[in-house]
């Protein structure tokens, strides 16, 4: 099951008075950033308001995919694939890493042509993605009803078990000397002479010349309190796991209605690929104009709900301003643990059974949801914040940050140490939201 506040905290380090780098947020991005900073010889403090991997990083589908990536993310993702394999050898538990491939099913020739348009990006980077015929698709995923026109398939894509994997990466980081504190919210940045001098946490002040913010769905709220504005929104996405079933595909498979991924426990993780729910709030209204291109591309993919539950980053009553000596919104809600959408769960069970008429009877063993943080152009922000020297932002992974986590963590660590990141980060710059750049979701699938 996903990690919640009911799970006892594992990491309760005493805070140092000062350190080299502070990382805010114990998701896959913060954990990997902290790990690679430590490997670069820095003293690192990783602060998490709730639990390591309590939010998105422990609630996702577990797909580690190159397939369909934004072309600017693809080289980072190829590197992340290698890093996952390395890291899986260093964890103290089996994180379920398997090279099972990723497959997108096409219902029509038109959809297949859309998939085909992504192939040149794969070829340019030597990724083994290929287009499968109808017969090859039926052979790859046997037993499916529905007569698919074909599929896009990347055999080298992988899967892992999120709520085991990210805590296991944190354990490597701690073993190597990263100081980790859970139940420790950062209230505000400590600013001195116009630059970052550290953070103020609920347990006191810690000095550091560099801070990396990897706050997932909370980043925009945190930054707004420091007058930095980013058009980030979060949507609720529902997931379920099934009781054990025969393995018809070892990796991730999606069509436009349902996606499924074989799990290490012998069941499948099921989700509705193109469906999510946006709770309306002040940020939603402010940011929506920038999201129009995304909404137009998939007009029925988003369902709007009038209000987020209490304490959510964009709930109507969530404070937008607070000071260092007040318990701010991060202490009020330790772990975003949205209720799964019950109608979606019924639909998922029905759709999966209909797709595989020969499957034995099954039940949904668990159900959960997560708040996915996303940017209008569906790529993250990975950049220095010019207005606050010393602050680096790694957020807005837009629904695909689990797989790329180690790659982005390595880049953020390079930004924090002033070494070359090894990738062109232009597309991920913060200024794109202010300099008139068109919000283009690009050719990502
Ligand atoms: C249902 C679902 C399915 C997904 N499927 C996939 C998939 O198959 N493959 C894939 O690659 N990606 C997938 N994603 C996306 C992926 O999970 C995210 O992009 C990724 O986990 C983001 O990591 P993160 O570290 O940026 O954020 P998070 O994991 O959300 O972590 C941010 C952390 O920061 C902490 N925090 C925030 N503010 C503060 C503060 N002030 N002080 C201290 N701590 C703070 C939060 O408590 C949180 O734990 C999916 C996401 C969901 C929800």
Coordinates of C-alpha atoms and ligand atoms in Angstrom, one line a residue:
X1 CA 0.0 0.0 0.0
X2 CA 1.1 3.6 -0.5
X3 CA 2.9 5.2 2.4
X4 CA 0.9 7.5 4.6
X5 CA 1.2 9.3 8.0
X6 CA 0.1 5.9 9.5
X7 CA 3.5 4.5 8.6
X8 CA 6.0 5.2 11.4
X9 CA 8.7 7.7 10.3
X10 CA 12.0 5.9 9.5
X11 CA 14.3 9.0 9.4
X12 CA 14.4 11.3 12.4
X13 CA 17.9 12.9 12.3
X14 CA 18.7 15.8 14.5
X15 CA 19.1 18.9 12.4
X16 CA 22.6 20.3 12.0
X17 CA 23.1 24.0 12.5
X18 CA 24.6 24.3 9.0
X19 CA 25.3 22.2 6.0
X20 CA 26.4 22.5 2.3
X21 CA 23.1 21.9 0.6
X22 CA 19.5 21.5 1.8
X23 CA 17.1 19.5 -0.3
X24 CA 13.4 20.1 0.3
X25 CA 11.1 17.2 -0.5
X26 CA 11.6 13.4 -0.1
X27 CA 10.2 12.2 -3.4
X28 CA 12.2 10.5 -6.1
X29 CA 13.6 13.9 -7.2
X30 CA 14.7 15.1 -3.8
X31 CA 16.1 11.7 -2.8
X32 CA 18.1 11.3 -6.0
X33 CA 19.4 14.9 -5.8
X34 CA 20.5 14.3 -2.2
X35 CA 22.2 11.1 -3.1
X36 CA 24.2 12.5 -6.0
X37 CA 25.1 15.6 -4.1
X38 CA 26.6 13.3 -1.4
X39 CA 28.5 11.4 -4.0
X40 CA 29.9 14.7 -5.1
X41 CA 31.3 15.2 -1.6
X42 CA 28.7 17.6 -0.2
X43 CA 27.2 17.6 3.2
X44 CA 23.5 17.2 2.5
X45 CA 20.3 17.6 4.6
X46 CA 17.1 16.2 3.1
X47 CA 13.9 17.5 4.7
X48 CA 10.5 15.9 4.2
X49 CA 7.3 17.3 5.8
X50 CA 5.7 13.8 5.9
X51 CA 7.2 10.5 4.7
X52 CA 9.8 9.7 2.1
X53 CA 7.8 8.7 -1.0
X54 CA 4.5 9.4 0.8
X55 CA 3.2 11.4 -2.2
X56 CA 3.5 10.9 -6.0
X57 CA 6.8 9.0 -5.8
X58 CA 5.2 6.1 -3.9
X59 CA 1.8 6.2 -5.7
X60 CA 2.7 6.0 -9.3
X61 CA 2.2 3.3 -11.9
X62 CA 5.9 2.3 -11.7
X63 CA 6.7 2.8 -15.4
X64 CA 10.3 3.6 -16.2
X65 CA 9.8 4.6 -19.8
X66 CA 11.8 6.2 -22.6
X67 CA 8.9 5.6 -25.0
X68 CA 6.9 8.7 -26.0
X69 CA 9.1 11.2 -24.0
X70 CA 9.6 14.8 -24.9
X71 CA 12.7 14.9 -27.1
X72 CA 14.5 17.1 -24.6
X73 CA 13.8 14.7 -21.8
X74 CA 14.8 11.6 -23.8
X75 CA 18.6 11.8 -23.3
X76 CA 18.1 12.4 -19.6
X77 CA 15.7 9.3 -19.5
X78 CA 18.2 7.1 -21.3
X79 CA 20.7 8.0 -18.7
X80 CA 18.1 7.4 -15.9
X81 CA 17.6 3.9 -17.3
X82 CA 21.2 3.1 -16.7
X83 CA 21.2 4.8 -13.3
X84 CA 18.2 2.7 -12.2
X85 CA 20.1 -0.5 -13.0
X86 CA 23.1 0.7 -11.1
X87 CA 21.0 1.8 -8.1
X88 CA 19.0 -1.5 -8.0
X89 CA 22.2 -3.3 -7.3
X90 CA 22.9 -1.0 -4.3
X91 CA 19.6 -1.2 -2.5
X92 CA 19.0 -3.4 0.5
X93 CA 15.7 -4.7 -0.8
X94 CA 14.4 -5.9 -4.1
X95 CA 12.8 -2.9 -5.8
X96 CA 11.2 -5.0 -8.5
X97 CA 13.2 -3.5 -11.4
X98 CA 12.5 -5.5 -14.6
X99 CA 13.0 -4.7 -18.2
X100 CA 9.5 -5.6 -19.3
X101 CA 9.0 -3.1 -22.1
X102 CA 6.4 -0.5 -22.6
X103 CA 3.6 -0.8 -25.2
X104 CA 1.0 1.8 -26.4
X105 CA -1.9 0.1 -28.2
X106 CA -3.4 1.8 -31.2
X107 CA -7.1 1.3 -31.9
X108 CA -6.9 2.9 -35.4
X109 CA -4.5 3.5 -38.2
X110 CA -4.7 7.2 -37.4
X111 CA -3.5 6.5 -33.9
X112 CA -0.8 4.3 -35.2
X113 CA 0.4 7.0 -37.5
X114 CA 0.6 9.4 -34.5
X115 CA 2.8 6.8 -32.7
X116 CA 4.9 6.4 -35.8
X117 CA 5.7 10.2 -35.8
X118 CA 7.6 9.6 -32.5
X119 CA 10.0 7.0 -34.0
X120 CA 12.5 9.5 -35.4
X121 CA 13.2 10.7 -31.8
X122 CA 13.9 7.2 -30.7
X123 CA 16.1 6.5 -33.7
X124 CA 18.1 9.7 -33.2
X125 CA 19.1 8.5 -29.7
X126 CA 19.4 4.8 -30.5
X127 CA 16.4 3.7 -28.5
X128 CA 14.9 0.4 -29.6
X129 CA 11.3 1.6 -30.1
X130 CA 9.4 0.0 -33.0
X131 CA 6.0 -0.1 -34.5
X132 CA 4.2 -3.5 -34.2
X133 CA 1.7 -4.8 -36.7
X134 CA -1.7 -6.1 -35.5
X135 CA -0.4 -9.6 -35.5
X136 CA 2.8 -8.7 -33.6
X137 CA 0.7 -6.9 -31.0
X138 CA -1.6 -9.9 -30.5
X139 CA 1.5 -12.1 -30.1
X140 CA 3.2 -9.7 -27.6
X141 CA 0.1 -9.3 -25.4
X142 CA -1.9 -12.5 -25.8
X143 CA -5.6 -12.9 -25.0
X144 CA -6.7 -9.3 -25.7
X145 CA -10.0 -8.7 -27.2
X146 CA -10.6 -5.6 -29.3
X147 CA -8.6 -6.0 -32.5
X148 CA -5.8 -3.5 -32.2
X149 CA -4.4 -1.9 -35.4
X150 CA -0.9 -2.2 -33.9
X151 CA 1.3 -0.7 -31.2
X152 CA 4.3 1.3 -30.3
X153 CA 6.7 -0.8 -28.3
X154 CA 10.1 -0.2 -26.5
X155 CA 11.6 -3.4 -25.2
X156 CA 14.3 -1.7 -23.1
X157 CA 11.7 0.2 -21.0
X158 CA 11.4 -0.9 -17.4
X159 CA 9.2 -1.1 -14.3
X160 CA 9.8 -1.0 -10.6
X161 CA 7.7 -1.0 -7.4
X162 CA 7.4 2.7 -6.4
X163 CA 6.7 2.5 -2.7
X164 CA 9.6 0.0 -2.2
X165 CA 12.0 1.7 -4.7
X166 CA 12.1 5.3 -3.5
X167 CA 12.5 4.5 0.3
X168 CA 15.2 2.0 -0.8
X169 CA 17.0 4.9 -2.7
X170 CA 16.7 7.0 0.5
X171 CA 18.3 4.2 2.5
X172 CA 21.3 4.2 0.1
X173 CA 21.5 8.0 0.5
X174 CA 21.4 7.8 4.3
X175 CA 24.0 4.9 4.3
X176 CA 26.3 7.2 2.3
X177 CA 25.9 10.1 4.7
X178 CA 22.8 12.2 3.7
X179 CA 21.1 13.4 6.8
X180 CA 17.3 12.8 6.4
X181 CA 14.5 14.1 8.6
X182 CA 10.9 13.2 8.0
X183 CA 8.0 15.0 9.8
X184 CA 10.1 18.1 9.2
X185 CA 8.4 20.8 7.1
X186 CA 10.4 23.7 5.7
X187 CA 8.3 26.8 6.4
X188 CA 10.3 29.4 4.5
X189 CA 13.7 30.1 3.0
X190 CA 16.1 32.1 5.1
X191 CA 17.1 35.0 3.0
X192 CA 20.0 37.3 3.9
X193 CA 21.4 40.1 1.7
X194 CA 19.1 39.1 -1.1
X195 CA 20.3 35.5 -1.4
X196 CA 19.5 32.1 0.2
X197 CA 21.2 31.6 3.5
X198 CA 19.3 28.4 4.6
X199 CA 15.8 27.4 5.6
X200 CA 13.5 27.8 8.6
X201 CA 11.9 24.4 9.5
X202 CA 9.3 23.6 12.1
X203 CA 12.3 22.3 14.2
X204 CA 14.4 25.4 13.8
X205 CA 16.8 27.2 11.4
X206 CA 19.5 25.5 9.3
X207 CA 22.1 27.5 7.4
X208 CA 23.2 26.5 3.9
X209 CA 24.3 28.6 0.9
X210 CA 22.4 26.3 -1.6
X211 CA 18.8 25.0 -1.4
X212 CA 17.1 22.6 -3.9
X213 CA 13.3 22.7 -3.9
X214 CA 11.9 19.4 -5.0
X215 CA 8.5 19.9 -3.4
X216 CA 6.3 18.1 -6.0
X217 CA 2.7 19.4 -5.9
X218 CA 3.6 21.9 -3.1
X219 CA 6.4 23.8 -5.0
X220 CA 4.3 26.5 -6.4
X221 CA 2.7 27.3 -3.0
X222 CA 6.1 27.4 -1.3
X223 CA 7.5 29.7 -4.0
X224 CA 4.5 32.0 -4.0
X225 CA 5.2 32.9 -0.4
X226 CA 8.6 34.2 -1.7
X227 CA 7.0 36.1 -4.6
X228 CA 8.1 33.6 -7.3
X229 CA 5.2 32.4 -9.5
X230 CA 5.1 29.2 -11.5
X231 CA 2.0 27.9 -13.4
X232 CA 1.9 24.5 -11.7
X233 CA -1.3 22.6 -11.2
X234 CA -2.0 19.2 -9.6
X235 CA -4.6 16.6 -10.7
X236 CA -5.9 13.6 -8.9
X237 CA -5.2 10.3 -10.6
X238 CA -6.7 7.0 -9.4
X239 CA -4.9 3.6 -9.4
X240 CA -5.8 0.1 -8.3
X241 CA -4.0 -3.2 -7.9
X242 CA -5.5 -6.5 -8.7
X243 CA -5.3 -9.9 -6.9
X244 CA -2.7 -12.2 -8.6
X245 CA -3.3 -13.1 -12.3
X246 CA -1.4 -14.7 -15.1
X247 CA 1.3 -12.6 -16.6
X248 CA 0.3 -11.6 -20.1
X249 CA 2.8 -8.8 -20.5
X250 CA 5.7 -8.2 -18.2
X251 CA 5.9 -4.4 -18.6
X252 CA 3.5 -1.5 -19.0
X253 CA 0.7 -1.5 -21.6
X254 CA -1.8 1.3 -22.3
X255 CA -4.6 2.0 -24.7
X256 CA -6.7 5.2 -24.6
X257 CA -9.0 3.8 -21.9
X258 CA -6.9 1.7 -19.6
X259 CA -3.3 1.1 -18.7
X260 CA -1.9 -1.9 -16.8
X261 CA 1.5 -3.0 -15.5
X262 CA 2.4 -6.3 -14.1
X263 CA 3.5 -6.1 -10.5
X264 CA 6.1 -8.0 -8.5
X265 CA 3.3 -9.4 -6.3
X266 CA 1.7 -11.1 -9.3
X267 CA -1.2 -8.7 -9.8
X268 CA -1.5 -5.7 -12.1
X269 CA -1.6 -2.0 -11.4
X270 CA -4.6 -0.6 -13.3
X271 CA -5.3 3.0 -14.2
X272 CA -7.2 5.1 -16.6
X273 CA -4.4 6.5 -18.8
X274 CA -6.0 9.7 -20.2
X275 CA -8.2 10.7 -17.3
X276 CA -7.6 12.9 -14.2
X277 CA -9.4 15.4 -12.0
X278 CA -8.6 19.0 -11.4
X279 CA -9.8 20.6 -8.2
X280 CA -10.5 24.3 -8.9
X281 CA -8.8 26.8 -6.7
X282 CA -7.0 30.2 -7.0
X283 CA -4.0 28.7 -8.7
X284 CA -6.1 26.8 -11.2
X285 CA -7.8 30.0 -12.3
X286 CA -4.5 31.9 -12.5
X287 CA -2.7 29.2 -14.4
X288 CA -5.5 27.9 -16.7
X289 CA -4.8 30.3 -19.6
X290 CA -1.3 28.8 -19.9
X291 CA -2.8 25.3 -19.9
X292 CA -5.2 25.9 -22.8
X293 CA -3.0 24.1 -25.4
X294 CA -2.9 21.0 -23.1
X295 CA -6.6 21.1 -22.5
X296 CA -7.3 21.5 -26.3
X297 CA -5.1 18.5 -27.1
X298 CA -7.2 16.3 -24.8
X299 CA -10.5 18.1 -24.1
X300 CA -12.2 15.1 -22.3
X301 CA -9.2 14.0 -20.3
X302 CA -9.7 16.4 -17.4
X303 CA -12.7 16.5 -15.1
X304 CA -13.2 19.6 -13.1
X305 CA -14.2 19.5 -9.5
X306 CA -15.3 22.6 -7.6
X307 CA -13.0 22.4 -4.6
X308 CA -10.0 20.5 -3.3
X309 CA -10.2 18.8 0.1
X310 CA -9.1 20.9 3.0
X311 CA -5.4 21.6 3.3
X312 CA -4.5 20.7 -0.3
X313 CA -2.0 23.1 -2.0
X314 CA -4.8 24.8 -4.1
X315 CA -7.7 24.4 -1.7
X316 CA -9.7 27.6 -1.4
X317 CA -8.9 28.0 2.3
X318 CA -5.1 27.2 2.1
X319 CA -3.1 30.1 3.3
X320 CA -0.9 31.8 0.6
X321 CA 1.1 33.8 3.0
X322 CA 2.8 32.8 6.3
X323 CA 5.9 33.7 8.2
X324 CA 8.8 31.8 9.6
X325 CA 7.3 31.6 13.1
X326 CA 3.9 30.3 12.0
X327 CA 3.0 26.7 11.3
X328 CA 2.3 27.0 7.5
X329 CA 0.3 24.7 5.2
X330 CA 3.0 22.0 5.0
X331 CA 2.6 21.2 8.7
X332 CA -1.2 21.1 8.3
X333 CA -1.1 18.3 5.7
X334 CA 1.8 15.9 6.0
X335 CA 0.9 13.4 3.2
X336 CA -1.4 14.1 0.3
X337 CA -3.4 11.0 0.3
X338 CA -6.5 11.6 -2.0
X339 CA -9.4 9.2 -1.9
X340 CA -9.6 7.0 -5.1
X341 CA -12.5 7.8 -7.4
X342 CA -15.0 5.0 -6.8
X343 CA -16.6 5.2 -10.2
X344 CA -13.2 5.0 -11.8
X345 CA -12.4 1.8 -9.8
X346 CA -15.5 0.1 -11.0
X347 CA -14.7 1.2 -14.6
X348 CA -11.1 -0.1 -14.3
X349 CA -12.2 -3.5 -13.2
X350 CA -14.9 -3.7 -15.9
X351 CA -12.5 -2.5 -18.7
X352 CA -9.7 -4.9 -17.7
X353 CA -12.0 -7.9 -17.6
X354 CA -13.5 -6.9 -21.0
X355 CA -10.0 -6.5 -22.5
X356 CA -9.0 -10.0 -21.3
X357 CA -12.1 -12.2 -21.5
X358 CA -10.1 -15.3 -20.7
X359 CA -8.6 -14.0 -17.5
X360 CA -9.7 -15.8 -14.3
X361 CA -12.0 -13.9 -11.9
X362 CA -10.1 -11.2 -9.9
X363 CA -10.7 -8.5 -7.3
X364 CA -9.1 -5.1 -6.8
X365 CA -6.8 -5.7 -3.8
X366 CA -6.0 -2.1 -3.1
X367 CA -7.0 1.3 -4.5
X368 CA -5.4 4.7 -4.0
X369 CA -4.9 8.0 -5.7
X370 CA -2.1 10.6 -6.1
X371 CA -1.9 14.3 -6.9
X372 CA 0.2 14.6 -10.1
X373 CA 1.9 18.0 -10.4
X374 CA 2.1 19.3 -14.0
X375 CA 3.3 22.2 -16.0
X376 CA 1.5 23.7 -19.0
X377 CA 4.0 22.3 -21.5
X378 CA 4.2 18.9 -19.7
X379 CA 7.9 19.2 -19.0
X380 CA 9.5 20.1 -15.6
X381 CA 11.3 23.2 -14.4
X382 CA 14.9 22.4 -13.7
X383 CA 16.7 25.6 -13.1
X384 CA 18.3 28.2 -10.8
X385 CA 15.9 30.8 -9.6
X386 CA 17.5 34.1 -10.6
X387 CA 15.4 36.2 -8.2
X388 CA 16.6 34.1 -5.2
X389 CA 20.3 33.3 -5.8
X390 CA 21.2 30.0 -4.1
X391 CA 17.8 28.4 -4.8
X392 CA 17.5 25.7 -7.4
X393 CA 14.1 24.3 -8.5
X394 CA 13.4 20.7 -9.7
X395 CA 9.6 20.3 -10.0
X396 CA 6.7 19.9 -12.3
X397 CA 7.7 16.4 -13.5
X398 CA 4.2 16.3 -15.2
X399 CA 3.2 12.7 -14.6
X400 CA 6.5 11.1 -15.6
X401 CA 9.0 11.9 -13.0
X402 CA 9.4 8.5 -11.4
X403 CA 11.3 6.9 -14.3
X404 CA 13.4 10.0 -15.0
X405 CA 14.1 10.6 -11.2
X406 CA 17.7 9.5 -11.0
X407 CA 18.5 11.4 -14.2
X408 CA 16.9 14.6 -13.0
X409 CA 18.5 14.1 -9.5
X410 CA 21.9 13.9 -11.1
X411 CA 21.3 17.1 -13.1
X412 CA 20.0 19.0 -10.0
X413 CA 23.1 17.9 -8.0
X414 CA 25.3 19.2 -10.8
X415 CA 23.4 22.6 -10.8
X416 CA 23.9 22.8 -7.1
X417 CA 27.6 22.1 -7.3
X418 CA 28.2 24.3 -10.3
X419 CA 29.4 21.5 -12.5
X420 CA 28.2 20.9 -16.1
X421 CA 24.8 19.0 -16.0
X422 CA 25.7 17.2 -19.2
X423 CA 22.3 18.0 -20.9
X424 CA 20.7 20.9 -22.6
X425 CA 18.3 22.3 -20.0
X426 CA 16.9 25.2 -22.2
X427 CA 13.4 23.6 -22.4
X428 CA 13.3 23.2 -18.6
X429 CA 14.1 26.9 -17.9
X430 CA 11.9 28.9 -15.5
X431 CA 11.9 32.0 -17.7
X432 CA 9.8 30.2 -20.4
X433 CA 6.7 31.2 -18.4
X434 CA 7.5 34.9 -18.4
X435 CA 9.3 35.5 -21.8
X436 CA 6.3 34.9 -24.1
X437 CA 7.3 31.4 -25.0
X438 CA 4.3 29.5 -26.4
X439 CA 3.3 26.7 -24.1
X440 CA 3.8 23.7 -26.4
X441 CA 3.3 20.2 -25.1
X442 CA 5.5 19.0 -28.0
X443 CA 5.5 15.6 -29.6
X444 CA 5.5 13.6 -26.4
X445 CA 3.0 10.7 -26.3
Ligands
LIG1 C1 -1.1 8.0 -10.1 C2 0.3 8.4 -10.6 C3 0.8 7.7 -11.7 C4 2.1 8.0 -12.2 N1 2.7 7.1 -13.0 C5 4.0 7.4 -13.3 C6 4.8 6.4 -14.0 O1 4.3 5.3 -14.3 N2 6.1 6.7 -14.4 C7 6.6 7.9 -14.1 O2 7.8 8.1 -14.5 N3 6.0 8.8 -13.4 C8 4.7 8.6 -13.0 N4 4.0 9.5 -12.2 C9 4.6 10.7 -11.9 C10 5.7 10.6 -10.8 O3 5.2 9.8 -9.7 C11 6.1 12.0 -10.3 O4 6.4 12.8 -11.4 C12 7.3 12.0 -9.4 O5 7.1 11.0 -8.4 C13 7.5 13.3 -8.8 O6 8.5 13.3 -7.9 P1 8.8 14.5 -6.9 O7 10.0 14.1 -6.1 O8 9.0 15.7 -7.8 O9 7.5 14.8 -6.1 P2 6.8 14.0 -4.9 O10 7.0 12.5 -5.0 O11 5.4 14.5 -4.9 O12 7.6 14.5 -3.7 C14 7.6 15.8 -3.2 C15 7.8 15.7 -1.7 O13 8.0 17.1 -1.2 C16 7.5 17.1 0.1 N5 7.4 18.6 0.5 C17 6.7 19.5 -0.2 N6 6.8 20.7 0.4 C18 7.6 20.5 1.5 C19 8.1 21.4 2.5 N7 7.8 22.7 2.5 N8 8.9 20.9 3.4 C20 9.3 19.5 3.4 N9 8.8 18.7 2.5 C21 8.0 19.2 1.5 C22 6.2 16.4 0.0 O14 5.7 16.0 1.2 C23 6.5 15.3 -1.0 O15 6.8 14.1 -0.3 C24 2.7 9.2 -11.7 C25 2.2 9.9 -10.7 C26 0.9 9.5 -10.1 C27 0.4 10.3 -9.0

